[in-house]
């Protein structure tokens, strides 16, 4: 949405409730609440941030996670109205958490103009705090490795009529010695191009607890959080592709059902909470209910 340069702050914020907006030359992301993280739904409904944490298991001699750049124009599994082509590093659930934190730095400021040298300056200590983890050497290294992976990625995304092509983010680091310290400078840049993926109905605000989940639980929680309060039936094979799960079909079926059972808990945020699920007659599909079917039917009849 384009707003006039003299639009009031209230006009801008009201428009940002549902979508990214442009005011004059400034481009803003939607205005999600402080206790949430905003992210394109297309990213959550695909294998972009897979459940495969193997990319985090390899280390180089300096202790920084190895960056895998072997992926070239690979079309990722995604829902039918989404197309994502990736070049660069394979990404995992940790990268979803880190990327959404980077986006949150732009919650109160305009995105960087294309080609600009406008970076958000912070420290690794503050970044950890914003991510919701305690600072330490291991979290420092993990975040550093994730930022390097994210910087390696180039995406081509089409979600309905929205299009995005380019890098996910750019990062710079201060002139630090080899010793990792919380005061080490971190500079982040997210380009205004990403706003194209934050149209009406194209993005999801995820609460901090749900955003912190990792592995298959993290993918499942964020995948269904990106869906509205209806019933959804997918085959186990399709969900396994979307999750980027490389284990056996049997283990995936057990794993996703275990994740769904955990998401039934009342402590889970309503947006990610699951009411129930059931198998198809041939046990090849699973239907997930985000609301009580009985109460929904009563509301309709009333």
PDB file of C-alpha atoms in Angstrom:
ATOM      1  CA  UNK A   1       0.000   0.000   0.000  1.00  0.00           C
ATOM      2  CA  UNK A   2       1.282   3.454  -0.928  1.00  0.00           C
ATOM      3  CA  UNK A   3       0.632   6.318   1.477  1.00  0.00           C
ATOM      4  CA  UNK A   4       1.276  10.021   0.893  1.00  0.00           C
ATOM      5  CA  UNK A   5       4.452  11.482   2.365  1.00  0.00           C
ATOM      6  CA  UNK A   6       2.397  13.660   4.726  1.00  0.00           C
ATOM      7  CA  UNK A   7       0.367  10.721   6.113  1.00  0.00           C
ATOM      8  CA  UNK A   8       0.028  10.862   9.897  1.00  0.00           C
ATOM      9  CA  UNK A   9       1.664   8.351  12.204  1.00  0.00           C
ATOM     10  CA  UNK A  10      -1.780   6.918  13.025  1.00  0.00           C
ATOM     11  CA  UNK A  11      -2.580   6.480   9.337  1.00  0.00           C
ATOM     12  CA  UNK A  12       0.697   4.663   8.772  1.00  0.00           C
ATOM     13  CA  UNK A  13       0.288   2.410  11.803  1.00  0.00           C
ATOM     14  CA  UNK A  14      -3.329   1.581  10.945  1.00  0.00           C
ATOM     15  CA  UNK A  15      -2.292   0.583   7.432  1.00  0.00           C
ATOM     16  CA  UNK A  16       0.555  -1.530   8.840  1.00  0.00           C
ATOM     17  CA  UNK A  17      -1.862  -3.691  10.832  1.00  0.00           C
ATOM     18  CA  UNK A  18      -2.508  -5.832   7.756  1.00  0.00           C
ATOM     19  CA  UNK A  19       0.406  -5.297   5.376  1.00  0.00           C
ATOM     20  CA  UNK A  20       3.678  -3.604   4.528  1.00  0.00           C
ATOM     21  CA  UNK A  21       3.302   0.021   3.429  1.00  0.00           C
ATOM     22  CA  UNK A  22       5.253   2.641   1.551  1.00  0.00           C
ATOM     23  CA  UNK A  23       5.182   6.244   2.743  1.00  0.00           C
ATOM     24  CA  UNK A  24       7.050   8.483   0.374  1.00  0.00           C
ATOM     25  CA  UNK A  25      10.386   6.696  -0.141  1.00  0.00           C
ATOM     26  CA  UNK A  26      10.224   4.792   3.170  1.00  0.00           C
ATOM     27  CA  UNK A  27       9.024   1.179   3.187  1.00  0.00           C
ATOM     28  CA  UNK A  28       7.745  -0.361   6.438  1.00  0.00           C
ATOM     29  CA  UNK A  29       6.973  -3.932   7.423  1.00  0.00           C
ATOM     30  CA  UNK A  30       3.615  -4.703   9.051  1.00  0.00           C
ATOM     31  CA  UNK A  31       3.299  -3.670  12.683  1.00  0.00           C
ATOM     32  CA  UNK A  32       3.130  -6.912  14.669  1.00  0.00           C
ATOM     33  CA  UNK A  33       2.934  -6.865  18.471  1.00  0.00           C
ATOM     34  CA  UNK A  34       6.093  -6.654  20.550  1.00  0.00           C
ATOM     35  CA  UNK A  35       5.773 -10.224  21.846  1.00  0.00           C
ATOM     36  CA  UNK A  36       5.628 -11.728  18.363  1.00  0.00           C
ATOM     37  CA  UNK A  37       7.812 -12.221  15.316  1.00  0.00           C
ATOM     38  CA  UNK A  38       6.538 -11.436  11.821  1.00  0.00           C
ATOM     39  CA  UNK A  39       7.597 -13.583   8.874  1.00  0.00           C
ATOM     40  CA  UNK A  40       6.294 -14.285   5.341  1.00  0.00           C
ATOM     41  CA  UNK A  41       3.812 -17.168   5.401  1.00  0.00           C
ATOM     42  CA  UNK A  42       5.430 -18.554   2.262  1.00  0.00           C
ATOM     43  CA  UNK A  43       8.583 -19.225   4.295  1.00  0.00           C
ATOM     44  CA  UNK A  44       6.600 -21.202   6.889  1.00  0.00           C
ATOM     45  CA  UNK A  45       4.618 -23.198   4.324  1.00  0.00           C
ATOM     46  CA  UNK A  46       7.651 -24.643   2.587  1.00  0.00           C
ATOM     47  CA  UNK A  47      10.917 -26.491   3.115  1.00  0.00           C
ATOM     48  CA  UNK A  48      12.927 -23.240   3.224  1.00  0.00           C
ATOM     49  CA  UNK A  49      13.592 -23.655   6.950  1.00  0.00           C
ATOM     50  CA  UNK A  50      13.770 -27.429   7.055  1.00  0.00           C
ATOM     51  CA  UNK A  51      13.756 -29.712  10.081  1.00  0.00           C
ATOM     52  CA  UNK A  52      17.203 -30.968   9.058  1.00  0.00           C
ATOM     53  CA  UNK A  53      19.680 -29.592  11.575  1.00  0.00           C
ATOM     54  CA  UNK A  54      22.633 -31.285   9.881  1.00  0.00           C
ATOM     55  CA  UNK A  55      23.805 -27.911   8.582  1.00  0.00           C
ATOM     56  CA  UNK A  56      24.527 -27.030  12.219  1.00  0.00           C
ATOM     57  CA  UNK A  57      26.500 -30.159  13.003  1.00  0.00           C
ATOM     58  CA  UNK A  58      29.598 -29.482  10.886  1.00  0.00           C
ATOM     59  CA  UNK A  59      32.290 -27.120  12.184  1.00  0.00           C
ATOM     60  CA  UNK A  60      35.363 -25.674  10.572  1.00  0.00           C
ATOM     61  CA  UNK A  61      38.663 -25.337  12.416  1.00  0.00           C
ATOM     62  CA  UNK A  62      37.746 -21.944  13.901  1.00  0.00           C
ATOM     63  CA  UNK A  63      34.600 -23.300  15.516  1.00  0.00           C
ATOM     64  CA  UNK A  64      32.255 -21.406  13.188  1.00  0.00           C
ATOM     65  CA  UNK A  65      29.677 -23.554  11.494  1.00  0.00           C
ATOM     66  CA  UNK A  66      30.541 -24.620   8.001  1.00  0.00           C
ATOM     67  CA  UNK A  67      28.595 -22.863   5.244  1.00  0.00           C
ATOM     68  CA  UNK A  68      27.117 -25.086   2.570  1.00  0.00           C
ATOM     69  CA  UNK A  69      26.910 -23.242  -0.769  1.00  0.00           C
ATOM     70  CA  UNK A  70      26.247 -26.283  -2.937  1.00  0.00           C
ATOM     71  CA  UNK A  71      22.576 -25.480  -3.570  1.00  0.00           C
ATOM     72  CA  UNK A  72      21.991 -23.825  -6.965  1.00  0.00           C
ATOM     73  CA  UNK A  73      18.502 -22.831  -8.158  1.00  0.00           C
ATOM     74  CA  UNK A  74      16.754 -25.636  -6.314  1.00  0.00           C
ATOM     75  CA  UNK A  75      12.966 -25.491  -6.263  1.00  0.00           C
ATOM     76  CA  UNK A  76      11.831 -26.187  -2.719  1.00  0.00           C
ATOM     77  CA  UNK A  77       8.754 -28.130  -1.713  1.00  0.00           C
ATOM     78  CA  UNK A  78       5.953 -25.695  -0.901  1.00  0.00           C
ATOM     79  CA  UNK A  79       2.170 -25.378  -0.881  1.00  0.00           C
ATOM     80  CA  UNK A  80       0.553 -25.134  -4.303  1.00  0.00           C
ATOM     81  CA  UNK A  81       0.142 -21.342  -4.380  1.00  0.00           C
ATOM     82  CA  UNK A  82       3.810 -20.807  -3.487  1.00  0.00           C
ATOM     83  CA  UNK A  83       6.992 -21.237  -5.507  1.00  0.00           C
ATOM     84  CA  UNK A  84      10.444 -20.854  -3.928  1.00  0.00           C
ATOM     85  CA  UNK A  85      13.739 -21.306  -5.758  1.00  0.00           C
ATOM     86  CA  UNK A  86      16.857 -21.231  -3.588  1.00  0.00           C
ATOM     87  CA  UNK A  87      20.522 -20.674  -4.372  1.00  0.00           C
ATOM     88  CA  UNK A  88      23.082 -20.771  -1.587  1.00  0.00           C
ATOM     89  CA  UNK A  89      23.100 -22.370   1.842  1.00  0.00           C
ATOM     90  CA  UNK A  90      20.619 -24.914   3.110  1.00  0.00           C
ATOM     91  CA  UNK A  91      18.642 -23.454   6.013  1.00  0.00           C
ATOM     92  CA  UNK A  92      17.163 -24.951   9.171  1.00  0.00           C
ATOM     93  CA  UNK A  93      14.819 -24.008  12.000  1.00  0.00           C
ATOM     94  CA  UNK A  94      17.556 -22.095  13.813  1.00  0.00           C
ATOM     95  CA  UNK A  95      17.813 -19.861  10.749  1.00  0.00           C
ATOM     96  CA  UNK A  96      14.071 -19.162  10.903  1.00  0.00           C
ATOM     97  CA  UNK A  97      14.488 -17.969  14.472  1.00  0.00           C
ATOM     98  CA  UNK A  98      17.484 -15.783  13.598  1.00  0.00           C
ATOM     99  CA  UNK A  99      15.915 -14.355  10.435  1.00  0.00           C
ATOM    100  CA  UNK A 100      12.684 -13.412  12.211  1.00  0.00           C
ATOM    101  CA  UNK A 101      14.788 -11.637  14.848  1.00  0.00           C
ATOM    102  CA  UNK A 102      16.551  -9.668  12.106  1.00  0.00           C
ATOM    103  CA  UNK A 103      13.153  -8.634  10.727  1.00  0.00           C
ATOM    104  CA  UNK A 104      12.091  -7.526  14.195  1.00  0.00           C
ATOM    105  CA  UNK A 105      14.852  -4.898  14.186  1.00  0.00           C
ATOM    106  CA  UNK A 106      12.805  -3.228  11.430  1.00  0.00           C
ATOM    107  CA  UNK A 107       9.541  -3.259  13.340  1.00  0.00           C
ATOM    108  CA  UNK A 108       9.957   0.418  14.245  1.00  0.00           C
ATOM    109  CA  UNK A 109      12.095   1.634  11.340  1.00  0.00           C
ATOM    110  CA  UNK A 110      11.930   1.583   7.530  1.00  0.00           C
ATOM    111  CA  UNK A 111      13.639  -1.177   5.597  1.00  0.00           C
ATOM    112  CA  UNK A 112      16.938  -0.406   3.863  1.00  0.00           C
ATOM    113  CA  UNK A 113      16.708   1.086   0.386  1.00  0.00           C
ATOM    114  CA  UNK A 114      18.078  -1.160  -2.345  1.00  0.00           C
ATOM    115  CA  UNK A 115      21.818  -0.570  -2.813  1.00  0.00           C
ATOM    116  CA  UNK A 116      22.127   1.589   0.298  1.00  0.00           C
ATOM    117  CA  UNK A 117      24.744   1.296   3.011  1.00  0.00           C
ATOM    118  CA  UNK A 118      22.126   1.625   5.732  1.00  0.00           C
ATOM    119  CA  UNK A 119      22.711  -1.037   8.400  1.00  0.00           C
ATOM    120  CA  UNK A 120      21.152  -1.577  11.799  1.00  0.00           C
ATOM    121  CA  UNK A 121      23.914  -1.691  14.397  1.00  0.00           C
ATOM    122  CA  UNK A 122      23.611  -3.940  17.428  1.00  0.00           C
ATOM    123  CA  UNK A 123      25.715  -6.371  19.477  1.00  0.00           C
ATOM    124  CA  UNK A 124      25.648 -10.136  19.818  1.00  0.00           C
ATOM    125  CA  UNK A 125      24.531  -9.749  23.427  1.00  0.00           C
ATOM    126  CA  UNK A 126      21.544  -7.619  22.436  1.00  0.00           C
ATOM    127  CA  UNK A 127      20.726  -9.924  19.515  1.00  0.00           C
ATOM    128  CA  UNK A 128      20.651 -12.940  21.854  1.00  0.00           C
ATOM    129  CA  UNK A 129      18.412 -11.029  24.237  1.00  0.00           C
ATOM    130  CA  UNK A 130      16.014 -10.101  21.425  1.00  0.00           C
ATOM    131  CA  UNK A 131      16.007 -13.698  20.212  1.00  0.00           C
ATOM    132  CA  UNK A 132      15.029 -14.881  23.682  1.00  0.00           C
ATOM    133  CA  UNK A 133      18.169 -16.836  24.585  1.00  0.00           C
ATOM    134  CA  UNK A 134      20.800 -16.204  27.233  1.00  0.00           C
ATOM    135  CA  UNK A 135      24.105 -14.946  25.922  1.00  0.00           C
ATOM    136  CA  UNK A 136      27.037 -17.360  25.876  1.00  0.00           C
ATOM    137  CA  UNK A 137      29.861 -18.465  23.609  1.00  0.00           C
ATOM    138  CA  UNK A 138      27.834 -21.282  22.036  1.00  0.00           C
ATOM    139  CA  UNK A 139      24.757 -19.117  21.272  1.00  0.00           C
ATOM    140  CA  UNK A 140      27.160 -16.488  19.888  1.00  0.00           C
ATOM    141  CA  UNK A 141      28.740 -19.012  17.500  1.00  0.00           C
ATOM    142  CA  UNK A 142      25.359 -20.469  16.550  1.00  0.00           C
ATOM    143  CA  UNK A 143      23.910 -17.054  15.682  1.00  0.00           C
ATOM    144  CA  UNK A 144      27.051 -16.064  13.777  1.00  0.00           C
ATOM    145  CA  UNK A 145      26.886 -19.251  11.701  1.00  0.00           C
ATOM    146  CA  UNK A 146      23.179 -18.737  11.030  1.00  0.00           C
ATOM    147  CA  UNK A 147      23.715 -15.141   9.880  1.00  0.00           C
ATOM    148  CA  UNK A 148      26.445 -16.309   7.503  1.00  0.00           C
ATOM    149  CA  UNK A 149      24.152 -18.985   6.067  1.00  0.00           C
ATOM    150  CA  UNK A 150      21.312 -16.502   5.616  1.00  0.00           C
ATOM    151  CA  UNK A 151      23.624 -14.041   3.885  1.00  0.00           C
ATOM    152  CA  UNK A 152      24.599 -16.746   1.387  1.00  0.00           C
ATOM    153  CA  UNK A 153      21.011 -17.309   0.289  1.00  0.00           C
ATOM    154  CA  UNK A 154      19.371 -15.876  -2.806  1.00  0.00           C
ATOM    155  CA  UNK A 155      15.659 -16.514  -3.248  1.00  0.00           C
ATOM    156  CA  UNK A 156      13.091 -16.272  -5.987  1.00  0.00           C
ATOM    157  CA  UNK A 157       9.632 -16.401  -4.410  1.00  0.00           C
ATOM    158  CA  UNK A 158       6.155 -16.213  -5.873  1.00  0.00           C
ATOM    159  CA  UNK A 159       3.195 -16.342  -3.487  1.00  0.00           C
ATOM    160  CA  UNK A 160      -0.071 -15.850  -5.363  1.00  0.00           C
ATOM    161  CA  UNK A 161       0.509 -12.451  -7.057  1.00  0.00           C
ATOM    162  CA  UNK A 162       3.403 -11.397  -4.784  1.00  0.00           C
ATOM    163  CA  UNK A 163       6.967 -11.706  -6.064  1.00  0.00           C
ATOM    164  CA  UNK A 164      10.384 -11.427  -4.447  1.00  0.00           C
ATOM    165  CA  UNK A 165      13.847 -11.974  -5.845  1.00  0.00           C
ATOM    166  CA  UNK A 166      17.096 -11.258  -4.049  1.00  0.00           C
ATOM    167  CA  UNK A 167      19.048 -11.820  -0.855  1.00  0.00           C
ATOM    168  CA  UNK A 168      17.426 -12.426   2.515  1.00  0.00           C
ATOM    169  CA  UNK A 169      19.800 -10.103   4.348  1.00  0.00           C
ATOM    170  CA  UNK A 170      23.300  -8.667   4.491  1.00  0.00           C
ATOM    171  CA  UNK A 171      25.500  -8.650   7.583  1.00  0.00           C
ATOM    172  CA  UNK A 172      28.747  -7.014   8.663  1.00  0.00           C
ATOM    173  CA  UNK A 173      30.830  -7.602  11.748  1.00  0.00           C
ATOM    174  CA  UNK A 174      33.093  -5.299  13.706  1.00  0.00           C
ATOM    175  CA  UNK A 175      36.870  -5.766  13.811  1.00  0.00           C
ATOM    176  CA  UNK A 176      36.787  -8.288  16.619  1.00  0.00           C
ATOM    177  CA  UNK A 177      39.532 -10.613  17.799  1.00  0.00           C
ATOM    178  CA  UNK A 178      39.016 -14.372  17.792  1.00  0.00           C
ATOM    179  CA  UNK A 179      37.563 -14.290  21.296  1.00  0.00           C
ATOM    180  CA  UNK A 180      33.761 -14.120  21.111  1.00  0.00           C
ATOM    181  CA  UNK A 181      32.291 -11.377  23.295  1.00  0.00           C
ATOM    182  CA  UNK A 182      28.764 -10.106  23.820  1.00  0.00           C
ATOM    183  CA  UNK A 183      29.936  -6.591  22.969  1.00  0.00           C
ATOM    184  CA  UNK A 184      31.057  -7.684  19.472  1.00  0.00           C
ATOM    185  CA  UNK A 185      29.386  -5.414  16.912  1.00  0.00           C
ATOM    186  CA  UNK A 186      26.820  -6.852  14.514  1.00  0.00           C
ATOM    187  CA  UNK A 187      25.402  -4.888  11.569  1.00  0.00           C
ATOM    188  CA  UNK A 188      22.208  -6.102   9.835  1.00  0.00           C
ATOM    189  CA  UNK A 189      20.554  -4.974   6.633  1.00  0.00           C
ATOM    190  CA  UNK A 190      17.209  -6.184   5.279  1.00  0.00           C
ATOM    191  CA  UNK A 191      16.266  -4.686   1.927  1.00  0.00           C
ATOM    192  CA  UNK A 192      12.900  -3.080   1.191  1.00  0.00           C
ATOM    193  CA  UNK A 193      12.327  -5.725  -1.511  1.00  0.00           C
ATOM    194  CA  UNK A 194      11.258  -8.185   1.199  1.00  0.00           C
ATOM    195  CA  UNK A 195       8.143  -6.072   1.826  1.00  0.00           C
ATOM    196  CA  UNK A 196       6.634  -7.613  -1.312  1.00  0.00           C
ATOM    197  CA  UNK A 197       6.081 -10.807   0.705  1.00  0.00           C
ATOM    198  CA  UNK A 198       4.202  -8.969   3.466  1.00  0.00           C
ATOM    199  CA  UNK A 199       0.971  -8.270   1.599  1.00  0.00           C
ATOM    200  CA  UNK A 200      -2.519  -8.734   3.073  1.00  0.00           C
ATOM    201  CA  UNK A 201      -2.869 -12.351   4.193  1.00  0.00           C
ATOM    202  CA  UNK A 202       0.698 -13.188   3.113  1.00  0.00           C
ATOM    203  CA  UNK A 203       2.490 -12.953   6.454  1.00  0.00           C
ATOM    204  CA  UNK A 204       2.191 -14.453   9.931  1.00  0.00           C
ATOM    205  CA  UNK A 205       2.788 -13.001  13.398  1.00  0.00           C
ATOM    206  CA  UNK A 206       4.122 -15.834  15.571  1.00  0.00           C
ATOM    207  CA  UNK A 207       4.399 -15.549  19.349  1.00  0.00           C
ATOM    208  CA  UNK A 208       7.893 -15.758  20.830  1.00  0.00           C
ATOM    209  CA  UNK A 209       7.396 -19.213  22.375  1.00  0.00           C
ATOM    210  CA  UNK A 210       6.258 -20.713  19.077  1.00  0.00           C
ATOM    211  CA  UNK A 211       9.073 -18.917  17.260  1.00  0.00           C
ATOM    212  CA  UNK A 212      11.593 -20.513  19.636  1.00  0.00           C
ATOM    213  CA  UNK A 213      10.596 -24.110  18.865  1.00  0.00           C
ATOM    214  CA  UNK A 214      13.169 -26.099  16.922  1.00  0.00           C
ATOM    215  CA  UNK A 215      13.272 -29.278  14.836  1.00  0.00           C
ATOM    216  CA  UNK A 216      10.069 -30.951  13.686  1.00  0.00           C
ATOM    217  CA  UNK A 217       8.090 -29.353  16.527  1.00  0.00           C
ATOM    218  CA  UNK A 218       9.254 -25.936  15.356  1.00  0.00           C
ATOM    219  CA  UNK A 219       8.328 -26.564  11.742  1.00  0.00           C
ATOM    220  CA  UNK A 220       4.927 -28.063  12.639  1.00  0.00           C
ATOM    221  CA  UNK A 221       4.005 -25.273  15.063  1.00  0.00           C
ATOM    222  CA  UNK A 222       4.955 -22.494  12.658  1.00  0.00           C
ATOM    223  CA  UNK A 223       3.416 -24.244   9.641  1.00  0.00           C
ATOM    224  CA  UNK A 224      -0.002 -24.512  11.289  1.00  0.00           C
ATOM    225  CA  UNK A 225       0.326 -21.083  12.919  1.00  0.00           C
ATOM    226  CA  UNK A 226       0.461 -19.680   9.381  1.00  0.00           C
ATOM    227  CA  UNK A 227      -2.956 -21.246   8.660  1.00  0.00           C
ATOM    228  CA  UNK A 228      -6.306 -19.786   9.641  1.00  0.00           C
ATOM    229  CA  UNK A 229      -8.627 -21.512  12.116  1.00  0.00           C
ATOM    230  CA  UNK A 230      -9.942 -24.225   9.830  1.00  0.00           C
ATOM    231  CA  UNK A 231      -9.369 -27.926   9.181  1.00  0.00           C
ATOM    232  CA  UNK A 232      -6.519 -29.028   6.930  1.00  0.00           C
ATOM    233  CA  UNK A 233      -5.843 -32.430   5.390  1.00  0.00           C
ATOM    234  CA  UNK A 234      -2.477 -33.297   3.859  1.00  0.00           C
ATOM    235  CA  UNK A 235      -0.788 -36.578   3.098  1.00  0.00           C
ATOM    236  CA  UNK A 236       2.099 -37.585   5.341  1.00  0.00           C
ATOM    237  CA  UNK A 237       4.350 -37.803   2.279  1.00  0.00           C
ATOM    238  CA  UNK A 238       3.497 -34.230   1.279  1.00  0.00           C
ATOM    239  CA  UNK A 239       4.068 -32.894   4.787  1.00  0.00           C
ATOM    240  CA  UNK A 240       7.415 -34.693   4.956  1.00  0.00           C
ATOM    241  CA  UNK A 241       8.508 -32.941   1.746  1.00  0.00           C
ATOM    242  CA  UNK A 242       7.323 -29.566   3.053  1.00  0.00           C
ATOM    243  CA  UNK A 243       9.208 -30.096   6.311  1.00  0.00           C
ATOM    244  CA  UNK A 244      12.427 -31.105   4.561  1.00  0.00           C
ATOM    245  CA  UNK A 245      12.527 -34.155   6.837  1.00  0.00           C
ATOM    246  CA  UNK A 246      15.161 -36.630   5.669  1.00  0.00           C
ATOM    247  CA  UNK A 247      14.381 -39.499   8.053  1.00  0.00           C
ATOM    248  CA  UNK A 248      12.138 -42.470   7.359  1.00  0.00           C
ATOM    249  CA  UNK A 249       8.418 -42.147   6.659  1.00  0.00           C
ATOM    250  CA  UNK A 250       7.675 -44.095   9.841  1.00  0.00           C
ATOM    251  CA  UNK A 251       9.772 -41.768  11.984  1.00  0.00           C
ATOM    252  CA  UNK A 252       8.230 -38.700  10.368  1.00  0.00           C
ATOM    253  CA  UNK A 253       4.704 -39.944  11.017  1.00  0.00           C
ATOM    254  CA  UNK A 254       5.553 -40.606  14.654  1.00  0.00           C
ATOM    255  CA  UNK A 255       7.391 -37.304  14.972  1.00  0.00           C
ATOM    256  CA  UNK A 256       4.711 -35.048  13.531  1.00  0.00           C
ATOM    257  CA  UNK A 257       1.975 -36.723  15.569  1.00  0.00           C
ATOM    258  CA  UNK A 258       4.101 -36.249  18.694  1.00  0.00           C
ATOM    259  CA  UNK A 259       4.524 -32.570  17.752  1.00  0.00           C
ATOM    260  CA  UNK A 260       0.770 -32.160  17.222  1.00  0.00           C
ATOM    261  CA  UNK A 261       0.072 -33.748  20.598  1.00  0.00           C
ATOM    262  CA  UNK A 262       2.389 -31.206  22.254  1.00  0.00           C
ATOM    263  CA  UNK A 263       0.612 -28.391  20.429  1.00  0.00           C
ATOM    264  CA  UNK A 264      -2.717 -29.402  21.995  1.00  0.00           C
ATOM    265  CA  UNK A 265      -1.533 -28.065  25.352  1.00  0.00           C
ATOM    266  CA  UNK A 266      -3.390 -25.042  26.730  1.00  0.00           C
ATOM    267  CA  UNK A 267      -0.061 -23.258  27.273  1.00  0.00           C
ATOM    268  CA  UNK A 268       0.492 -23.137  23.498  1.00  0.00           C
ATOM    269  CA  UNK A 269      -0.500 -19.800  21.929  1.00  0.00           C
ATOM    270  CA  UNK A 270      -3.931 -19.965  20.322  1.00  0.00           C
ATOM    271  CA  UNK A 271      -2.581 -19.270  16.838  1.00  0.00           C
ATOM    272  CA  UNK A 272      -0.399 -22.400  16.956  1.00  0.00           C
ATOM    273  CA  UNK A 273      -2.624 -24.566  19.153  1.00  0.00           C
ATOM    274  CA  UNK A 274      -4.091 -27.760  17.725  1.00  0.00           C
ATOM    275  CA  UNK A 275      -7.475 -29.051  18.868  1.00  0.00           C
ATOM    276  CA  UNK A 276      -7.343 -32.544  17.391  1.00  0.00           C
ATOM    277  CA  UNK A 277      -6.251 -34.612  14.416  1.00  0.00           C
ATOM    278  CA  UNK A 278      -7.322 -37.810  12.695  1.00  0.00           C
ATOM    279  CA  UNK A 279      -6.026 -40.185  10.031  1.00  0.00           C
ATOM    280  CA  UNK A 280      -7.700 -40.963   6.732  1.00  0.00           C
ATOM    281  CA  UNK A 281      -9.085 -44.476   6.256  1.00  0.00           C
ATOM    282  CA  UNK A 282      -5.933 -45.585   4.429  1.00  0.00           C
ATOM    283  CA  UNK A 283      -3.702 -43.944   7.106  1.00  0.00           C
ATOM    284  CA  UNK A 284      -1.866 -41.995   4.398  1.00  0.00           C
ATOM    285  CA  UNK A 285      -3.298 -38.576   5.268  1.00  0.00           C
ATOM    286  CA  UNK A 286      -3.827 -36.569   8.420  1.00  0.00           C
ATOM    287  CA  UNK A 287      -6.561 -34.002   9.018  1.00  0.00           C
ATOM    288  CA  UNK A 288      -5.712 -31.366  11.611  1.00  0.00           C
ATOM    289  CA  UNK A 289      -8.398 -29.369  13.389  1.00  0.00           C
ATOM    290  CA  UNK A 290      -7.422 -26.004  14.853  1.00  0.00           C
ATOM    291  CA  UNK A 291     -10.828 -25.540  16.432  1.00  0.00           C
ATOM    292  CA  UNK A 292     -13.434 -27.772  18.067  1.00  0.00           C
ATOM    293  CA  UNK A 293     -15.501 -29.209  15.202  1.00  0.00           C
ATOM    294  CA  UNK A 294     -18.605 -29.402  17.403  1.00  0.00           C
ATOM    295  CA  UNK A 295     -18.482 -25.783  18.558  1.00  0.00           C
ATOM    296  CA  UNK A 296     -17.822 -24.625  14.979  1.00  0.00           C
ATOM    297  CA  UNK A 297     -20.850 -26.521  13.744  1.00  0.00           C
ATOM    298  CA  UNK A 298     -23.026 -25.027  16.506  1.00  0.00           C
ATOM    299  CA  UNK A 299     -21.938 -21.514  15.566  1.00  0.00           C
ATOM    300  CA  UNK A 300     -22.838 -22.105  11.921  1.00  0.00           C
ATOM    301  CA  UNK A 301     -26.276 -23.528  12.777  1.00  0.00           C
ATOM    302  CA  UNK A 302     -26.948 -20.625  15.127  1.00  0.00           C
TER     303      UNK A 302
END
